[in-house]
XYZ file of C-alpha atoms in Angstrom:
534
model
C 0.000 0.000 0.000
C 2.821 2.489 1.015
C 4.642 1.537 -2.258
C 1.436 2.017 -4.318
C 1.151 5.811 -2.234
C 4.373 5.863 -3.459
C 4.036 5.442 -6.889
C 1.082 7.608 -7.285
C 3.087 10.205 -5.197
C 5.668 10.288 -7.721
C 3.119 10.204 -11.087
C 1.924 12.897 -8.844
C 5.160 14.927 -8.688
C 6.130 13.878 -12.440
C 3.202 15.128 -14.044
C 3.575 18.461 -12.410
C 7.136 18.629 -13.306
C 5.840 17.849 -16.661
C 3.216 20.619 -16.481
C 5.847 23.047 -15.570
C 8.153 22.465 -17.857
C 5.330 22.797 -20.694
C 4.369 25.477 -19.039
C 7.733 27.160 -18.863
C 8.268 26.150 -23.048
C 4.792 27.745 -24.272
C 6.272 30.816 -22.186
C 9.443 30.593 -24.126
C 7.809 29.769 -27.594
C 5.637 33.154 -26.725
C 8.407 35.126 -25.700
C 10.844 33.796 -28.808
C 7.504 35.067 -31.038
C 6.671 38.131 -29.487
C 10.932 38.667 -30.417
C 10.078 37.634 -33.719
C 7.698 40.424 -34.618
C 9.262 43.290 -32.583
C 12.342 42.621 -34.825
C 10.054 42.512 -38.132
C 8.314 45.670 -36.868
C 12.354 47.327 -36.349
C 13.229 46.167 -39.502
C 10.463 47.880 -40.967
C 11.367 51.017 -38.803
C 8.640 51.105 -36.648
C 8.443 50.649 -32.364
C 6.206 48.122 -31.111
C 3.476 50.127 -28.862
C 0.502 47.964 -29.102
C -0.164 44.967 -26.997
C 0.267 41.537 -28.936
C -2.925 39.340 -27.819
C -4.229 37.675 -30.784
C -3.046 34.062 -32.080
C -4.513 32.305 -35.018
C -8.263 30.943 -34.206
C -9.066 34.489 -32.111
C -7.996 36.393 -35.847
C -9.538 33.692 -37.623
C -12.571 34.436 -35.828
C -12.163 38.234 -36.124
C -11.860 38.088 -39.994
C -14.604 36.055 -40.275
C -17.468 37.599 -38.210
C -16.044 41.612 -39.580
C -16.951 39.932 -43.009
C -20.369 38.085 -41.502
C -20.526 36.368 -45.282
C -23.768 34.157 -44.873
C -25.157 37.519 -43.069
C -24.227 39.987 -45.096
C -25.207 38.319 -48.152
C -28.762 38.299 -46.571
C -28.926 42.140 -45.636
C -28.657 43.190 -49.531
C -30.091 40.145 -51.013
C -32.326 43.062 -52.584
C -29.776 44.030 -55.449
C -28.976 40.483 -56.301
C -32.489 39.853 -56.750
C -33.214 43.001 -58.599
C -30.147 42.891 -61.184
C -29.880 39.070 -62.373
C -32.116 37.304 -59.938
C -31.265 33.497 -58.588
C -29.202 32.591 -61.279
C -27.249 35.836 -61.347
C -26.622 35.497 -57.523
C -25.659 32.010 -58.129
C -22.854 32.399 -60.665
C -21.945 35.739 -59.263
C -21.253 34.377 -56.103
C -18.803 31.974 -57.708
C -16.924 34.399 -59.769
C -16.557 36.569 -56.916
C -15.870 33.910 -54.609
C -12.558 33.161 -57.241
C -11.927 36.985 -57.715
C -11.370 37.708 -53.722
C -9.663 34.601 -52.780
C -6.591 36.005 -55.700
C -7.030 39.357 -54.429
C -6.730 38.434 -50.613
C -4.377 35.695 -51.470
C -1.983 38.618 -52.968
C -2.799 40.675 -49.659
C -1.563 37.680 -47.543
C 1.771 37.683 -49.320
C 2.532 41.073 -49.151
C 1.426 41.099 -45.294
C 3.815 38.788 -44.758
C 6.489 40.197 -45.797
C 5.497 43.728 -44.347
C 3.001 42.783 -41.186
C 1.704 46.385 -40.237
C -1.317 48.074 -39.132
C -1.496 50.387 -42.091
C -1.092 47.654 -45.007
C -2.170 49.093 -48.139
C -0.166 51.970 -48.230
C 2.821 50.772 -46.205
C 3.391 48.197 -49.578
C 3.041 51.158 -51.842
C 5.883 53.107 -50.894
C 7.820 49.541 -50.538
C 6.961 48.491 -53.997
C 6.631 51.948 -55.922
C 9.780 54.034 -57.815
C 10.838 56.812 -55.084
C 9.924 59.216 -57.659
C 6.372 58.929 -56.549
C 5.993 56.752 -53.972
C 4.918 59.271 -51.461
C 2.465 60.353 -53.735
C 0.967 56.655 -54.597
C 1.190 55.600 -51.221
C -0.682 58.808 -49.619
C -3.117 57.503 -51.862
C -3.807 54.121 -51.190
C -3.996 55.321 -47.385
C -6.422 57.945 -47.915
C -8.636 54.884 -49.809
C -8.415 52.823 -47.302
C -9.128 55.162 -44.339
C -12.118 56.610 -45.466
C -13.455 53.028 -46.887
C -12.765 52.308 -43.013
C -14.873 54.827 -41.800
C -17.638 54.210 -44.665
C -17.656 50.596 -43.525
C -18.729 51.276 -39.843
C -21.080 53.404 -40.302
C -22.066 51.054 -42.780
C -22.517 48.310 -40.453
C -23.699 50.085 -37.514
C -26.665 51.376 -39.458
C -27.480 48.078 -40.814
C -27.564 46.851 -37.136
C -29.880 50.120 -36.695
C -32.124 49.187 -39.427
C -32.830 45.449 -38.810
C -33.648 46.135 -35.689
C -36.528 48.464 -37.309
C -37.477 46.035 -39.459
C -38.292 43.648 -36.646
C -40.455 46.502 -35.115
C -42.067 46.344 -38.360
C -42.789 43.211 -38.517
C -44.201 42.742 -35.038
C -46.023 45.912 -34.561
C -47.690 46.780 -37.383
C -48.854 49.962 -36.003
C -45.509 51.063 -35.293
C -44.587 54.734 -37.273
C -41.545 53.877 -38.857
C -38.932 57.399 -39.180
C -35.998 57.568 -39.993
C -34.684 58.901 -36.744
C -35.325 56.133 -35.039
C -32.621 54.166 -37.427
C -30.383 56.913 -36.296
C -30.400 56.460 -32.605
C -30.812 52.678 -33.012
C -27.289 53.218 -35.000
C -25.655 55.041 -32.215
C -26.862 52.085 -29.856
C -25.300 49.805 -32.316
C -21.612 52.220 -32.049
C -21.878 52.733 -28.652
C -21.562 49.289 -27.796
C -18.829 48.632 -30.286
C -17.370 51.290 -28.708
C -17.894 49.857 -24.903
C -16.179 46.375 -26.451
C -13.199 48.008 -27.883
C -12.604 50.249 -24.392
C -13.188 48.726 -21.857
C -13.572 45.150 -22.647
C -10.583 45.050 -25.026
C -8.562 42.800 -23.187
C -11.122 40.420 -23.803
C -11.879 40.881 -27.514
C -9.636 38.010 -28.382
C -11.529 35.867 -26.554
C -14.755 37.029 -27.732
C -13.523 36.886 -30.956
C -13.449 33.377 -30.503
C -16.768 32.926 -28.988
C -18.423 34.607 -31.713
C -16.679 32.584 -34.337
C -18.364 29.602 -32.524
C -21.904 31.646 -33.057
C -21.337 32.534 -36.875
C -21.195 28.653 -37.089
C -23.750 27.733 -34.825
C -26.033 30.573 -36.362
C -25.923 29.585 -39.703
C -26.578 25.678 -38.931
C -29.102 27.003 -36.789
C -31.074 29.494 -39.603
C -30.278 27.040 -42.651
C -31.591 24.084 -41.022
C -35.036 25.882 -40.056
C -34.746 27.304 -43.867
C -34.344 23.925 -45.448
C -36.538 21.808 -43.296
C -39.757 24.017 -42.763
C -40.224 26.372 -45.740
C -41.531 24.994 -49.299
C -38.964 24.746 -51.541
C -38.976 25.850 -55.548
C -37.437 23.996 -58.305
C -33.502 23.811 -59.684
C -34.522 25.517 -62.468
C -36.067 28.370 -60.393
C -32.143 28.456 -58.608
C -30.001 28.014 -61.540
C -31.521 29.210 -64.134
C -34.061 31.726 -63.344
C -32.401 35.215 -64.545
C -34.177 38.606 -63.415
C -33.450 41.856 -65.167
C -36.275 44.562 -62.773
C -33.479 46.974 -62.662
C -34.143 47.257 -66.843
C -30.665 46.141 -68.036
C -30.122 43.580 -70.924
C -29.178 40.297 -69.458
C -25.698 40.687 -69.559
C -25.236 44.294 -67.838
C -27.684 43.175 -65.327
C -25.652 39.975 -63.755
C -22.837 42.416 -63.617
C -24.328 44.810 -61.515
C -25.509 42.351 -59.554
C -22.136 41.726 -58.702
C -22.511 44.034 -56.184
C -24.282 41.981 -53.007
C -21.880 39.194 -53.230
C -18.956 42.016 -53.286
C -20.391 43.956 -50.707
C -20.755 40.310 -48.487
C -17.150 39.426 -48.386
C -16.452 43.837 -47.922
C -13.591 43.896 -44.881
C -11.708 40.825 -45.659
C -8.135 42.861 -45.332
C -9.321 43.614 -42.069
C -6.988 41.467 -40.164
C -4.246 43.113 -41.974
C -4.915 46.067 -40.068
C -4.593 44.447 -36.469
C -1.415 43.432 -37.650
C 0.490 44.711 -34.726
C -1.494 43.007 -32.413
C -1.023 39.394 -33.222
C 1.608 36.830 -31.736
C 3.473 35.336 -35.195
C 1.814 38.365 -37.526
C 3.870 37.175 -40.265
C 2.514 34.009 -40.942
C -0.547 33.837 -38.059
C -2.678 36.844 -40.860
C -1.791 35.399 -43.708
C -3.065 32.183 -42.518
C -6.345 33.489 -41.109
C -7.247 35.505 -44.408
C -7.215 32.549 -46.684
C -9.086 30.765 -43.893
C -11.692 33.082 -43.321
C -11.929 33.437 -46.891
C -12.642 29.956 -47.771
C -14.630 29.425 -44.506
C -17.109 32.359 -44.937
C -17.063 31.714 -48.926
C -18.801 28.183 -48.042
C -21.235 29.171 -45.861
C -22.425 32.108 -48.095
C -22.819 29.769 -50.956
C -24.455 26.963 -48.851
C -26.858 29.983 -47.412
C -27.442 31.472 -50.856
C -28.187 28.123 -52.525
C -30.299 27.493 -49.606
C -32.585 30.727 -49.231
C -33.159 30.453 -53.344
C -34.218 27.484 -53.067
C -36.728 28.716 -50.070
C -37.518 31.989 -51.280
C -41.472 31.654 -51.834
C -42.638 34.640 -53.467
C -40.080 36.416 -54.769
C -42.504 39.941 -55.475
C -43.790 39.721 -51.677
C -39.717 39.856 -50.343
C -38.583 42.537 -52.318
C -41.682 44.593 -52.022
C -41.539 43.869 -47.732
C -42.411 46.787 -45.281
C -39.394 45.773 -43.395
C -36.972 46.345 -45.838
C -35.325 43.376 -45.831
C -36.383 41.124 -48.149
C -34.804 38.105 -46.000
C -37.276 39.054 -42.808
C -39.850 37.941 -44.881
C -38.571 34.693 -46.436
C -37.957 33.784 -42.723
C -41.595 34.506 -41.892
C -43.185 32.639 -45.122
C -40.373 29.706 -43.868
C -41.910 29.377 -40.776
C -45.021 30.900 -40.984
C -44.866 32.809 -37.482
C -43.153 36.544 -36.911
C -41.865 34.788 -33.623
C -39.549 32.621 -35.565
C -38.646 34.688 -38.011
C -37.818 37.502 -35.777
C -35.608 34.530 -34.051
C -34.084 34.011 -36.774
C -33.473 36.749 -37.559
C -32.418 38.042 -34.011
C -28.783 35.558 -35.247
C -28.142 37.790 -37.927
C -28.633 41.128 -36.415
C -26.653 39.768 -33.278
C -23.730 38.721 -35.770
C -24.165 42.491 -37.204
C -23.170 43.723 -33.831
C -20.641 41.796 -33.636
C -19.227 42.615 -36.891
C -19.357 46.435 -35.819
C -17.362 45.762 -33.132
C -14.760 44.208 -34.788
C -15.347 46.970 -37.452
C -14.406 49.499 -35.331
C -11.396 47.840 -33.777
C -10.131 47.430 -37.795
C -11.341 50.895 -38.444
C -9.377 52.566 -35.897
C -6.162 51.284 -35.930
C -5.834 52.100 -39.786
C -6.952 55.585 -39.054
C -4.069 55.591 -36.007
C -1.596 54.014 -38.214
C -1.762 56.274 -41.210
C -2.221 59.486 -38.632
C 1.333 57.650 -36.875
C 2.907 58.426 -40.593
C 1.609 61.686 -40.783
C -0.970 61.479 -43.567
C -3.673 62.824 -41.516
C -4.059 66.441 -40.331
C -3.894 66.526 -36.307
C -2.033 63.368 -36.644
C 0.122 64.224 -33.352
C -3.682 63.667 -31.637
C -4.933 61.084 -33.366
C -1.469 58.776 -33.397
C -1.402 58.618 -29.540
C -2.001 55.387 -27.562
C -2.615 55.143 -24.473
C 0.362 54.171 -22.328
C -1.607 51.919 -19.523
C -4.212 50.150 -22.107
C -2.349 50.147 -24.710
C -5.080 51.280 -27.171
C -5.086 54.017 -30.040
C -8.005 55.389 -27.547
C -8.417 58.786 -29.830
C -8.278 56.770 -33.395
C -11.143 54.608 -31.207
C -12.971 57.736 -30.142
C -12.736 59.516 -33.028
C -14.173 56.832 -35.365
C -16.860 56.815 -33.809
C -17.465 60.755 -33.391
C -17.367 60.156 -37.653
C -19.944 57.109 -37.545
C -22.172 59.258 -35.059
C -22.060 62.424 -37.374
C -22.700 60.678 -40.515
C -26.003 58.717 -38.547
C -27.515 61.883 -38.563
C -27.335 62.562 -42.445
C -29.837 59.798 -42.638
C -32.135 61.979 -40.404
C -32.469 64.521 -43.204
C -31.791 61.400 -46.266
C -31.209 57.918 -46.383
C -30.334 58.677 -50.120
C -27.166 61.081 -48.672
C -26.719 58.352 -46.245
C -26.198 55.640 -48.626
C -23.943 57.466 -50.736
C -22.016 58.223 -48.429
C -21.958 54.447 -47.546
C -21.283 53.354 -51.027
C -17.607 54.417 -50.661
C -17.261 51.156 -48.614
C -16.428 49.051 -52.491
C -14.885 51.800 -54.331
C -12.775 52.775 -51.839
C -11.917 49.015 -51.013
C -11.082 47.747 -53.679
C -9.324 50.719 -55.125
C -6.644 50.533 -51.905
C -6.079 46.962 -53.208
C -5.196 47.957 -56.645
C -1.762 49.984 -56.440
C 0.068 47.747 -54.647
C -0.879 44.549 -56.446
C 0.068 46.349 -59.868
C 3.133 47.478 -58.191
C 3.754 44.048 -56.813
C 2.824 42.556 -59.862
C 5.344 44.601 -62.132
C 8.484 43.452 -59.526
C 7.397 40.053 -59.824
C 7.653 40.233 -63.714
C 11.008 42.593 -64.120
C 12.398 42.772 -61.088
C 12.183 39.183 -59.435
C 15.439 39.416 -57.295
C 14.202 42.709 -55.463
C 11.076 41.292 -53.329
C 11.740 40.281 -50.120
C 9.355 37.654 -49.215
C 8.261 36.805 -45.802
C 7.405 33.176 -44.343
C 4.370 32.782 -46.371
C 4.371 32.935 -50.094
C 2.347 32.092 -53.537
C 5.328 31.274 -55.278
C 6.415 33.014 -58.525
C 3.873 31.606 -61.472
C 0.327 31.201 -58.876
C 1.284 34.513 -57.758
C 1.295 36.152 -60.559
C -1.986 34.796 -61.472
C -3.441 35.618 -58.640
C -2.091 39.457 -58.860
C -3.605 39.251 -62.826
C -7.316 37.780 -62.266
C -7.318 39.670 -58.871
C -6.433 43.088 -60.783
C -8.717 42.163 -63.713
C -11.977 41.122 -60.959
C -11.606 44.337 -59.201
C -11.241 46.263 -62.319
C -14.555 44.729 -63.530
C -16.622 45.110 -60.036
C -15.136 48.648 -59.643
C -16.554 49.613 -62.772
C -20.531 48.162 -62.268
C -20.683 49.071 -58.994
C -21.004 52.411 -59.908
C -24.093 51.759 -61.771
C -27.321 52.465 -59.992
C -29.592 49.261 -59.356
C -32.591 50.430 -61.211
C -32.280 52.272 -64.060
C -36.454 52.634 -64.847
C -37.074 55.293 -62.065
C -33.926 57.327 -61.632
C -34.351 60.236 -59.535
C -32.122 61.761 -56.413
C -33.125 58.892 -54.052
C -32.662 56.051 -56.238
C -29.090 57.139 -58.206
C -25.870 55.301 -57.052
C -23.505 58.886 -55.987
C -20.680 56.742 -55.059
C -18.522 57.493 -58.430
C -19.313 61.127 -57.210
C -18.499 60.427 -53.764
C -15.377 58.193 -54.484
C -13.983 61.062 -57.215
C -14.699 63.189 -54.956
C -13.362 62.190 -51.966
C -10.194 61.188 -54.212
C -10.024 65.133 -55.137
C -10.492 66.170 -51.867
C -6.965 63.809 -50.898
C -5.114 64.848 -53.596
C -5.898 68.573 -52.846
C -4.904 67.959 -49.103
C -1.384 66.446 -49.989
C -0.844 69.446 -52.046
C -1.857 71.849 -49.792
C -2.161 71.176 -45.951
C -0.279 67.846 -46.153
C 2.841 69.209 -48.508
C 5.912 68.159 -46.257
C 4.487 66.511 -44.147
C 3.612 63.234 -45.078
C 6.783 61.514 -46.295
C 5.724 57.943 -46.543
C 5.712 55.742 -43.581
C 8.402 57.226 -40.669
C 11.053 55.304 -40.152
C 12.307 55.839 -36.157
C 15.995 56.093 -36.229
C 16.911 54.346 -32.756
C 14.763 51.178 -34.347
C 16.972 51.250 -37.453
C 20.694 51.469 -35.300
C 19.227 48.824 -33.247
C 18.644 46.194 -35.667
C 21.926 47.095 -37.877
C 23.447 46.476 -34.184
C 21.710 43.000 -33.507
């Protein structure tokens, strides 16, 4: 008995040497990583000042609830259905499906060889001639900022608005204004804004969780779809084209492009958090193709799915809740108490997506104000030494979301232009440096530095070519307005004037205010001695 005491004594004793020894290596491997991407940061000239608290499945699940795929798609079904119908929405999920895996695909390479918050227009100046890489680079940030900004009020008022159309839906008698989307969107922000404070030590963690719930939801909603609502025929799914928006049949798939774009919008989002991820170098890279084939199967599954589920198609785009979804959900299940469950998943993984949103949002603003390219950048580049947190990037991106919620007070028409910068402005901070990356790989092979993850020479240059020649063709449609019949103030897509001039607007400030001072990304002196010293 004493020797058996014994024995388990010393199992006992070895398995807690054991446990502290593992314990003592994962502290090592964190510590050896943490070295790792302080020394890519130096070589890239810039100070580590954020805190590194993301790994691989909390980014994972960050990238893929900011895009909210299966969700998203759902929200602006309405165009799809409009320009090209089931079959258009079918097909031009695929193609866009293919088009943003080559474009992200290119992103993950270049963020691995250059892991910082401000992406885009970091691998501008890296890639473009000196004689105007300032310029090019400027830019590329001054896209991606604003389609940043565009993007959270974006989401935060579609949070807002479902929420409406739920009210709708339940109380009949309800007086619908459009002030009441406005507050409901700073309700939306202001709990974004609470996550990203005060609860951002967590976020990694509740990143996590919600990944688990953008799973769960979407088993949970397609299930209910599939098993309770009547379902229509293949041909009705893959076959069935719809031109209402009076285009020919070509035109009209094309600018139908747009919901499937606008459902995978934010995918270079975990680019942005760069700085705050253990392993950035090869931990983003990784989580962007994931997230992009994880989210790209769900919204296809979902798609195929509510098509096939739809009902009548005339009653869901012509719904008084304006969302033509709310209503398949209620002819699924016949009740407003299970379709305002079901829809209660996606509005709750709309939250979510804000929050993460805003967390993307702001650190791109505080990284391009940290290079200079934004006036009162010495404000806005500050973090705060105990948290830190770019707490005035945080703050003030949501002072911008706020003051563009009340524009919809006076128009939703203003509103939504405003809020159509979210593709242009995308997808035209993608462009430069994929062209620029593209022309190195051709003529100037020996020059790129690659990081840990890579394409490899000929499927990266195909993905830079189809990527460049996708966005080229989305860019271009999503300019068109949905419905060309009725044209008139409220129903015209302003985001070519909103994008041009926005783009005039940054152009004129690097001129004029901005002449001098922004200089491409700083490069901190002490960082550079200390890694030609190491």
């Amino acid at each position: 008995m004493g020797d058996s005491y014994a024995m388990k004594s010393g199992s006992k004793y070895a398995s807690e040497i054991h446990h502290s020894r593992t314990s003592s290596e994962m502290a090592r491997n964190v510590e050896k990583s943490v070295d790792r991407d302080e020394q890519e940061m130096a070589r890239l000239g810039k100070r580590q000042e954020l805190r590194r608290n993301f790994g691989f499945m909390s980014m994972l699940g960050f990238s893929c609830t900011l895009m909210i795929t299966w969700e998203g798609l759902l929200t602006v079904f309405v165009y799809g259905l409009t320009d090209g119908g089931p079959a258009g929405l079918v097909y031009g999920f695929l193609f866009c499906w293919v088009g943003y895996f080559t474009v992200v695909a290119s992103l993950a390479e270049m963020v691995s060889m250059a892991p910082t918050a401000g992406g885009q227009y970091h691998w501008t100046f890296l890639f473009a001639p000196k004689s105007c890489r300032n310029f090019l680079s400027f830019v590329t940030g001054w896209q991606s900022v604003l389609s940043w900004q565009a993007c959270l009020a974006s989401a935060a008022y579609l949070g807002g608005t479902i929420m409406q159309g739920l009210l709708v839906l339940n109380y009949p008698s309800y007086d619908f204004h459009r002030w009441h989307g406005t507050l409901l969107l700073f309700a939306v922000i202001t709990v974004a804004l609470l996550f990203n404070t005060y609860l951002a030590k967590q976020l990694p963690k509740i990143e996590g969780a919600v990944l688990i719930v953008h799973i769960v939801g979407f088993f949970g909603v397609l299930i209910t779809l599939v098993y309770l609502a009547p379902h229509g025929s293949a041909h009705d799914v893959f076959v069935k084209y719809l031109n209402s928006g009076g285009y020919d049949k070509g035109t009209s798939f094309f600018v139908g492009l747009i919901t499937t774009v606008f459902a995978f919008v934010g995918a270079d989002g975990a680019i942005h958090m760069s700085e705050e991820i253990i392993n950035a170098s090869t931990v983003v890279p990784n989580s962007l193709v994931a997230s992009i084939g994880l989210n790209g199967a769900m919204g296809f599954s979902m798609l195929i799915a509510i098509l096939f589920c739809i009902g009548d198609i005339e009653s869901a785009l012509s719904t008084p809740t304006g969302f033509p979804f709310i209503e398949i959900f209620r002819q699924a299940v016949n009740t407003n108490a299970g379709a305002t469950a079901m829809s209660a998943v996606v509005l709750s993984l709309m939250i979510f997506a804000t929050i993460a949103v805003l967390a993307a949002a702001s650190r791109m603003m505080w990284a391009f104000a940290r290079d200079n390219g934004l006036p009162g950048s010495r404000f806005i580049s500050q973090v705060e030494p105990r948290t830190k947190l770019p707490l005035y990037s945080v703050g003030l991106s949501v002072m911008i979301t706020m003051l563009l919620g009340l524009i919809n007070i006076g128009s939703s028409a203003a509103f939504n232009a405003v809020a159509s910068l979210v593709v242009s402005g995308y997808l035209s901070s993608y462009t430069l440096p994929m062209i620029l990356l593209l022309h190195k790989k051709i003529f100037h092979p020996s020059s790129i530095h690659y990081g840990p993850w890579r394409l490899g020479r000929v499927f990266g240059i195909f993905c830079n070519v189809f990527g460049l020649s996708w966005i080229a063709i989305v860019m271009v449609f999503s300019f068109f307005p949905a419905d060309r019949t009725a044209l008139s103030a409220q129903t015209m897509n302003w985001s070519c004037l909103l994008w041009g001039g926005t783009m005039i607007i940054g152009i004129a400030s690097y001129f004029g205010y901005l002449r001098g001072r922004y200089n491409g990304p700083v490069v901190e002196g002490d960082i550079v001695e200390q890694v030609r010293g190491v």
